[in-house]
Amino acid sequence: MLTRDELLKHKPLIMAGPCAVESKEQITSIAEALAPMGVHVLRSQFWKPRTSAADFQGVGEAGFAWVREIKEKTGLLVATEIVDKDHIPLTHGTSDILWVGARNMQNFELLKALAKDDRPVILKRGFINTMKEWLASADYIGRERVILCERGVRTGADSMRFTLDINSALVAKHDHGMPVIADPSHTTGRRDMVPAMTLASVAAGLDGIVVEVHNDPENALSDSKQQITPETFKDLLDKVRKVYAIATGIA
Ligand code: PEP
Ligand code: MN
């Protein structure tokens, strides 16, 4: 069984993949592009929490077999967002890591159900939640299994979709001993801003990144404006490794 601390031996932890699994061809093509770059974890989102009921809701369990085949072929670890506690047992054998989305950070029944599982959990920060509330939610799951993910909050600044609160991420990391990764994709909502925010996060010495990468971003079924191509991500990763090494002294 993979533990959180084993996962964190990857410095920085690199997680990437599409906003959502859309088809076997789509997720396979993206995974095959990412694996040789040294990406550790593939975003594999089967259930999408969407603001509008009319929007794409995810492929659901139909995607499990596609991703299991990819895991076997590439060795990538798989992370999946859980939006309902009934999803947790379904993901055994497919998902090595579970994640809680921003909208569910305070879904306490979901957090209690996750406490009964044993896989690492990435806990995204709710966009109106304080750092203390974020840590309190981690306590429901058990801090030793949790990696926090700063994905931007709502502030007076409205120039991008959200504001990446590196301040809170640093306090959670240094004052509370929690590993923290950053999500520059949902923070910015703009693909042209993703590289700069990614580099800002690793320059701050955060523990990793999760970036949305799609083989055909313009035609993605969700978050089409913020996904970047594998080619762009490859260039970015070269810089990420250099900046992280300068910031932390870990090469
Ligand atoms: C996601 O990571 O796919 C997502 C929906 O992000 P968030 O929960 O941070 O909005
Ligand atoms: Mn998304």
mmCIF file of C-alpha atoms and ligand atoms in Angstrom:
data_model
loop_
_atom_site.group_PDB
_atom_site.id
_atom_site.type_symbol
_atom_site.label_atom_id
_atom_site.label_comp_id
_atom_site.label_asym_id
_atom_site.label_seq_id
_atom_site.Cartn_x
_atom_site.Cartn_y
_atom_site.Cartn_z
ATOM 1 C CA MET A 1 0.000 0.000 0.000
ATOM 2 C CA LEU A 2 1.230 3.472 -0.932
ATOM 3 C CA THR A 3 1.572 5.827 2.024
ATOM 4 C CA ARG A 4 1.521 9.592 1.940
ATOM 5 C CA ASP A 5 5.139 9.798 3.037
ATOM 6 C CA GLU A 6 6.281 7.442 0.296
ATOM 7 C CA LEU A 7 4.479 9.659 -2.186
ATOM 8 C CA LEU A 8 6.257 12.696 -0.788
ATOM 9 C CA LYS A 9 9.650 11.191 -1.523
ATOM 10 C CA HIS A 10 9.075 12.698 -4.951
ATOM 11 C CA LYS A 11 10.441 16.208 -4.604
ATOM 12 C CA PRO A 12 8.635 18.096 -5.986
ATOM 13 C CA LEU A 13 5.556 15.895 -6.397
ATOM 14 C CA ILE A 14 4.291 16.263 -9.961
ATOM 15 C CA MET A 15 0.658 15.554 -10.664
ATOM 16 C CA ALA A 16 -0.883 16.295 -14.049
ATOM 17 C CA GLY A 17 -3.657 15.236 -16.366
ATOM 18 C CA PRO A 18 -6.889 16.458 -17.820
ATOM 19 C CA CYS A 19 -9.609 18.232 -15.899
ATOM 20 C CA ALA A 20 -11.778 15.167 -16.549
ATOM 21 C CA VAL A 21 -11.459 11.729 -18.088
ATOM 22 C CA GLU A 22 -13.472 12.080 -21.312
ATOM 23 C CA SER A 23 -12.739 8.944 -23.332
ATOM 24 C CA LYS A 24 -10.298 6.053 -23.500
ATOM 25 C CA GLU A 25 -8.415 7.703 -26.377
ATOM 26 C CA GLN A 26 -8.186 11.042 -24.588
ATOM 27 C CA ILE A 27 -6.874 9.782 -21.242
ATOM 28 C CA THR A 28 -4.523 7.275 -22.882
ATOM 29 C CA SER A 29 -3.005 9.860 -25.193
ATOM 30 C CA ILE A 30 -2.439 12.311 -22.320
ATOM 31 C CA ALA A 31 -1.006 9.654 -19.978
ATOM 32 C CA GLU A 32 1.364 8.361 -22.638
ATOM 33 C CA ALA A 33 2.654 11.890 -23.200
ATOM 34 C CA LEU A 34 3.076 12.572 -19.467
ATOM 35 C CA ALA A 35 4.678 9.337 -18.278
ATOM 36 C CA PRO A 36 8.041 9.830 -20.058
ATOM 37 C CA MET A 37 8.311 13.330 -18.578
ATOM 38 C CA GLY A 38 8.626 11.881 -15.094
ATOM 39 C CA VAL A 39 5.145 12.848 -13.950
ATOM 40 C CA HIS A 40 4.319 10.877 -10.792
ATOM 41 C CA VAL A 41 0.543 11.056 -10.564
ATOM 42 C CA LEU A 42 -2.160 11.137 -13.244
ATOM 43 C CA ARG A 43 -5.271 13.208 -12.566
ATOM 44 C CA SER A 44 -8.090 10.780 -13.306
ATOM 45 C CA GLN A 45 -11.366 12.432 -12.590
ATOM 46 C CA PHE A 46 -14.402 10.270 -13.253
ATOM 47 C CA TRP A 47 -17.009 12.348 -11.432
ATOM 48 C CA LYS A 48 -17.128 16.093 -12.004
ATOM 49 C CA PRO A 49 -18.735 18.486 -9.544
ATOM 50 C CA ARG A 50 -20.122 21.172 -11.896
ATOM 51 C CA THR A 51 -21.843 24.449 -11.186
ATOM 52 C CA SER A 52 -24.408 23.778 -13.894
ATOM 53 C CA ALA A 53 -26.346 20.513 -14.135
ATOM 54 C CA ALA A 54 -26.324 20.948 -17.907
ATOM 55 C CA ASP A 55 -22.520 20.631 -18.051
ATOM 56 C CA PHE A 56 -20.490 17.419 -18.550
ATOM 57 C CA GLN A 57 -20.717 15.403 -15.328
ATOM 58 C CA GLY A 58 -17.923 12.896 -15.992
ATOM 59 C CA VAL A 59 -17.781 9.380 -17.446
ATOM 60 C CA GLY A 60 -18.190 7.681 -14.050
ATOM 61 C CA GLU A 61 -17.219 4.057 -13.556
ATOM 62 C CA ALA A 62 -16.962 3.505 -17.302
ATOM 63 C CA GLY A 63 -13.520 5.092 -17.125
ATOM 64 C CA PHE A 64 -12.036 2.731 -14.519
ATOM 65 C CA ALA A 65 -10.936 0.049 -16.983
ATOM 66 C CA TRP A 66 -9.246 2.605 -19.257
ATOM 67 C CA VAL A 67 -7.232 4.001 -16.378
ATOM 68 C CA ARG A 68 -6.316 0.577 -14.991
ATOM 69 C CA GLU A 69 -4.874 -0.313 -18.385
ATOM 70 C CA ILE A 70 -2.892 2.943 -18.407
ATOM 71 C CA LYS A 71 -1.554 2.271 -14.902
ATOM 72 C CA GLU A 72 -0.310 -1.102 -15.951
ATOM 73 C CA LYS A 73 1.316 0.210 -19.119
ATOM 74 C CA THR A 74 2.903 3.376 -17.739
ATOM 75 C CA GLY A 75 3.371 2.808 -14.002
ATOM 76 C CA LEU A 76 1.728 6.170 -13.284
ATOM 77 C CA LEU A 77 -0.017 6.531 -9.949
ATOM 78 C CA VAL A 78 -3.660 7.510 -10.203
ATOM 79 C CA ALA A 79 -5.500 10.186 -8.216
ATOM 80 C CA THR A 80 -9.267 10.516 -8.279
ATOM 81 C CA GLU A 81 -11.674 13.072 -6.845
ATOM 82 C CA ILE A 82 -14.322 11.579 -4.612
ATOM 83 C CA VAL A 83 -17.545 13.566 -4.618
ATOM 84 C CA ASP A 84 -19.666 11.099 -2.669
ATOM 85 C CA LYS A 85 -18.805 8.631 0.073
ATOM 86 C CA ASP A 86 -20.258 5.787 -1.975
ATOM 87 C CA HIS A 87 -17.491 6.377 -4.527
ATOM 88 C CA ILE A 88 -14.725 5.467 -2.095
ATOM 89 C CA PRO A 89 -15.023 1.652 -2.192
ATOM 90 C CA LEU A 90 -15.564 1.700 -5.965
ATOM 91 C CA THR A 91 -12.118 3.184 -6.575
ATOM 92 C CA HIS A 92 -10.124 0.376 -4.924
ATOM 93 C CA GLY A 93 -7.830 -1.163 -7.527
ATOM 94 C CA THR A 94 -8.003 1.922 -9.733
ATOM 95 C CA SER A 95 -7.072 4.949 -7.627
ATOM 96 C CA ASP A 96 -3.923 5.032 -5.486
ATOM 97 C CA ILE A 97 -4.717 8.480 -4.143
ATOM 98 C CA LEU A 98 -8.062 10.129 -3.432
ATOM 99 C CA TRP A 99 -8.768 13.827 -3.526
ATOM 100 C CA VAL A 100 -11.392 16.066 -2.049
ATOM 101 C CA GLY A 101 -12.394 19.041 -4.196
ATOM 102 C CA ALA A 102 -12.745 22.603 -2.978
ATOM 103 C CA ARG A 103 -16.534 22.374 -2.808
ATOM 104 C CA ASN A 104 -16.365 19.379 -0.494
ATOM 105 C CA MET A 105 -13.672 20.541 1.912
ATOM 106 C CA GLN A 106 -16.302 20.839 4.621
ATOM 107 C CA ASN A 107 -18.443 17.881 3.609
ATOM 108 C CA PHE A 108 -17.858 16.305 6.988
ATOM 109 C CA GLU A 109 -19.622 13.028 6.304
ATOM 110 C CA LEU A 110 -17.376 12.555 3.268
ATOM 111 C CA LEU A 111 -14.305 13.359 5.368
ATOM 112 C CA LYS A 112 -15.391 10.858 8.049
ATOM 113 C CA ALA A 113 -15.851 8.185 5.408
ATOM 114 C CA LEU A 114 -12.353 8.929 4.069
ATOM 115 C CA ALA A 115 -10.970 8.456 7.581
ATOM 116 C CA LYS A 116 -11.901 4.779 7.264
ATOM 117 C CA ASP A 117 -9.858 4.325 4.069
ATOM 118 C CA ASP A 118 -6.060 3.978 4.100
ATOM 119 C CA ARG A 119 -4.944 5.772 0.935
ATOM 120 C CA PRO A 120 -3.287 9.209 0.818
ATOM 121 C CA VAL A 121 -5.788 12.055 0.419
ATOM 122 C CA ILE A 122 -5.229 15.387 -1.303
ATOM 123 C CA LEU A 123 -7.434 17.938 0.426
ATOM 124 C CA LYS A 124 -8.156 20.995 -1.674
ATOM 125 C CA ARG A 125 -8.897 24.211 0.149
ATOM 126 C CA GLY A 126 -12.411 25.559 -0.090
ATOM 127 C CA PHE A 127 -12.311 28.914 -1.819
ATOM 128 C CA ILE A 128 -13.869 30.796 1.082
ATOM 129 C CA ASN A 129 -12.222 28.821 3.858
ATOM 130 C CA THR A 130 -9.540 29.909 6.293
ATOM 131 C CA MET A 131 -6.346 28.004 6.854
ATOM 132 C CA LYS A 132 -7.566 26.896 10.279
ATOM 133 C CA GLU A 133 -10.722 25.413 8.743
ATOM 134 C CA TRP A 134 -8.567 23.666 6.155
ATOM 135 C CA LEU A 135 -6.456 22.067 8.905
ATOM 136 C CA ALA A 136 -9.585 21.174 10.875
ATOM 137 C CA SER A 137 -10.878 19.302 7.827
ATOM 138 C CA ALA A 138 -7.539 17.472 7.568
ATOM 139 C CA ASP A 139 -8.052 16.339 11.160
ATOM 140 C CA TYR A 140 -11.285 14.570 10.197
ATOM 141 C CA ILE A 141 -9.314 12.382 7.766
ATOM 142 C CA GLY A 142 -6.153 12.110 9.876
ATOM 143 C CA ARG A 143 -3.360 14.593 9.140
ATOM 144 C CA GLU A 144 -0.737 11.911 8.516
ATOM 145 C CA ARG A 145 -2.619 10.787 5.388
ATOM 146 C CA VAL A 146 -3.300 14.261 4.020
ATOM 147 C CA ILE A 147 -1.531 16.463 1.481
ATOM 148 C CA LEU A 148 -3.050 19.933 1.368
ATOM 149 C CA CYS A 149 -3.687 21.581 -1.993
ATOM 150 C CA GLU A 150 -3.937 25.360 -2.284
ATOM 151 C CA ARG A 151 -6.142 26.085 -5.321
ATOM 152 C CA GLY A 152 -6.919 29.754 -4.795
ATOM 153 C CA VAL A 153 -9.423 31.623 -2.691
ATOM 154 C CA ARG A 154 -11.912 34.442 -3.228
ATOM 155 C CA THR A 155 -10.565 37.815 -2.156
ATOM 156 C CA GLY A 156 -11.064 41.449 -3.162
ATOM 157 C CA ALA A 157 -8.799 40.694 -6.131
ATOM 158 C CA ASP A 158 -10.835 39.623 -9.140
ATOM 159 C CA SER A 159 -8.283 39.831 -11.942
ATOM 160 C CA MET A 160 -8.152 36.046 -12.245
ATOM 161 C CA ARG A 161 -10.591 33.316 -11.244
ATOM 162 C CA PHE A 162 -9.154 33.004 -7.717
ATOM 163 C CA THR A 163 -6.133 34.248 -5.774
ATOM 164 C CA LEU A 164 -3.396 31.749 -4.968
ATOM 165 C CA ASP A 165 -2.835 32.160 -1.245
ATOM 166 C CA ILE A 166 0.805 31.158 -0.999
ATOM 167 C CA ASN A 167 0.879 32.888 2.396
ATOM 168 C CA SER A 168 -1.495 30.336 3.926
ATOM 169 C CA ALA A 169 0.231 27.495 2.114
ATOM 170 C CA LEU A 170 3.535 28.514 3.694
ATOM 171 C CA VAL A 171 2.060 28.828 7.165
ATOM 172 C CA ALA A 172 0.345 25.422 6.856
ATOM 173 C CA LYS A 173 3.676 23.956 5.759
ATOM 174 C CA HIS A 174 6.106 25.638 8.100
ATOM 175 C CA ASP A 175 4.063 26.322 11.226
ATOM 176 C CA HIS A 176 1.858 23.230 11.072
ATOM 177 C CA GLY A 177 4.159 20.713 9.388
ATOM 178 C CA MET A 178 1.753 19.867 6.572
ATOM 179 C CA PRO A 179 2.824 19.050 3.021
ATOM 180 C CA VAL A 180 1.223 21.488 0.579
ATOM 181 C CA ILE A 181 0.958 21.392 -3.193
ATOM 182 C CA ALA A 182 -0.443 24.110 -5.470
ATOM 183 C CA ASP A 183 -3.007 24.037 -8.260
ATOM 184 C CA PRO A 184 -2.147 26.871 -10.663
ATOM 185 C CA SER A 185 -4.813 25.776 -13.172
ATOM 186 C CA HIS A 186 -7.932 26.357 -11.085
ATOM 187 C CA THR A 187 -6.361 29.403 -9.433
ATOM 188 C CA THR A 188 -5.866 31.288 -12.667
ATOM 189 C CA GLY A 189 -8.503 29.863 -14.984
ATOM 190 C CA ARG A 190 -6.198 30.993 -17.826
ATOM 191 C CA ARG A 191 -3.670 28.811 -19.596
ATOM 192 C CA ASP A 192 -1.324 31.735 -20.319
ATOM 193 C CA MET A 193 -0.946 32.352 -16.578
ATOM 194 C CA VAL A 194 -0.450 28.728 -15.522
ATOM 195 C CA PRO A 195 3.337 28.596 -16.061
ATOM 196 C CA ALA A 196 4.077 31.715 -13.987
ATOM 197 C CA MET A 197 1.879 30.587 -11.087
ATOM 198 C CA THR A 198 3.368 27.112 -11.196
ATOM 199 C CA LEU A 199 6.863 28.529 -10.934
ATOM 200 C CA ALA A 200 5.817 30.933 -8.168
ATOM 201 C CA SER A 201 4.574 27.936 -6.168
ATOM 202 C CA VAL A 202 7.771 25.946 -6.491
ATOM 203 C CA ALA A 203 9.868 29.070 -5.902
ATOM 204 C CA ALA A 204 8.068 29.314 -2.563
ATOM 205 C CA GLY A 205 9.284 25.785 -1.808
ATOM 206 C CA LEU A 206 5.845 24.145 -1.815
ATOM 207 C CA ASP A 207 5.924 20.346 -2.079
ATOM 208 C CA GLY A 208 4.469 19.905 -5.532
ATOM 209 C CA ILE A 209 2.053 20.942 -8.226
ATOM 210 C CA VAL A 210 -1.103 19.679 -9.866
ATOM 211 C CA VAL A 211 -1.592 21.004 -13.388
ATOM 212 C CA GLU A 212 -4.361 20.389 -15.895
ATOM 213 C CA VAL A 213 -2.921 19.017 -19.149
ATOM 214 C CA HIS A 214 -5.077 18.048 -22.135
ATOM 215 C CA ASN A 215 -4.223 16.776 -25.619
ATOM 216 C CA ASP A 216 -6.800 19.141 -27.182
ATOM 217 C CA PRO A 217 -7.426 21.895 -24.618
ATOM 218 C CA GLU A 218 -9.660 24.043 -26.837
ATOM 219 C CA ASN A 219 -12.142 21.199 -27.170
ATOM 220 C CA ALA A 220 -11.977 19.901 -23.598
ATOM 221 C CA LEU A 221 -15.393 19.114 -22.090
ATOM 222 C CA SER A 222 -14.568 21.135 -18.950
ATOM 223 C CA ASP A 223 -12.123 23.925 -18.052
ATOM 224 C CA SER A 224 -11.047 24.369 -21.672
ATOM 225 C CA LYS A 225 -9.567 27.824 -21.011
ATOM 226 C CA GLN A 226 -7.015 26.711 -18.449
ATOM 227 C CA GLN A 227 -5.697 23.381 -19.710
ATOM 228 C CA ILE A 228 -2.273 23.324 -21.327
ATOM 229 C CA THR A 229 -0.839 20.928 -23.898
ATOM 230 C CA PRO A 230 1.695 18.214 -23.033
ATOM 231 C CA GLU A 231 4.311 20.175 -25.036
ATOM 232 C CA THR A 232 3.811 23.311 -22.951
ATOM 233 C CA PHE A 233 3.877 21.227 -19.789
ATOM 234 C CA LYS A 234 7.155 19.602 -20.783
ATOM 235 C CA ASP A 235 8.863 23.004 -21.126
ATOM 236 C CA LEU A 236 7.340 24.097 -17.848
ATOM 237 C CA LEU A 237 8.571 20.977 -16.034
ATOM 238 C CA ASP A 238 12.173 21.690 -17.001
ATOM 239 C CA LYS A 239 11.841 25.080 -15.341
ATOM 240 C CA VAL A 240 9.967 23.640 -12.346
ATOM 241 C CA ARG A 241 12.853 21.306 -11.565
ATOM 242 C CA LYS A 242 15.422 24.093 -11.802
ATOM 243 C CA VAL A 243 13.422 26.569 -9.726
ATOM 244 C CA TYR A 244 12.605 23.958 -7.084
ATOM 245 C CA ALA A 245 16.285 23.034 -6.805
ATOM 246 C CA ILE A 246 17.254 26.674 -6.325
ATOM 247 C CA ALA A 247 14.480 27.273 -3.797
ATOM 248 C CA THR A 248 15.028 24.198 -1.660
ATOM 249 C CA GLY A 249 18.538 23.002 -2.387
ATOM 250 C CA ILE A 250 17.013 19.610 -3.312
ATOM 251 C CA ALA A 251 17.965 18.587 -6.858
HETATM 252 C C1 PEP B 1 -10.482 19.875 -9.936
HETATM 253 O O1 PEP B 1 -9.367 19.744 -9.445
HETATM 254 O O2 PEP B 1 -10.858 19.208 -10.897
HETATM 255 C C2 PEP B 1 -11.424 20.852 -9.403
HETATM 256 C C3 PEP B 1 -12.714 20.804 -9.703
HETATM 257 O O3 PEP B 1 -10.863 21.793 -8.647
HETATM 258 P P1 PEP B 1 -11.450 22.525 -7.358
HETATM 259 O O4 PEP B 1 -12.135 21.491 -6.532
HETATM 260 O O5 PEP B 1 -10.217 23.076 -6.726
HETATM 261 O O6 PEP B 1 -12.369 23.591 -7.865
HETATM 262 MN MN MN B 2 -10.790 21.467 -13.817
#
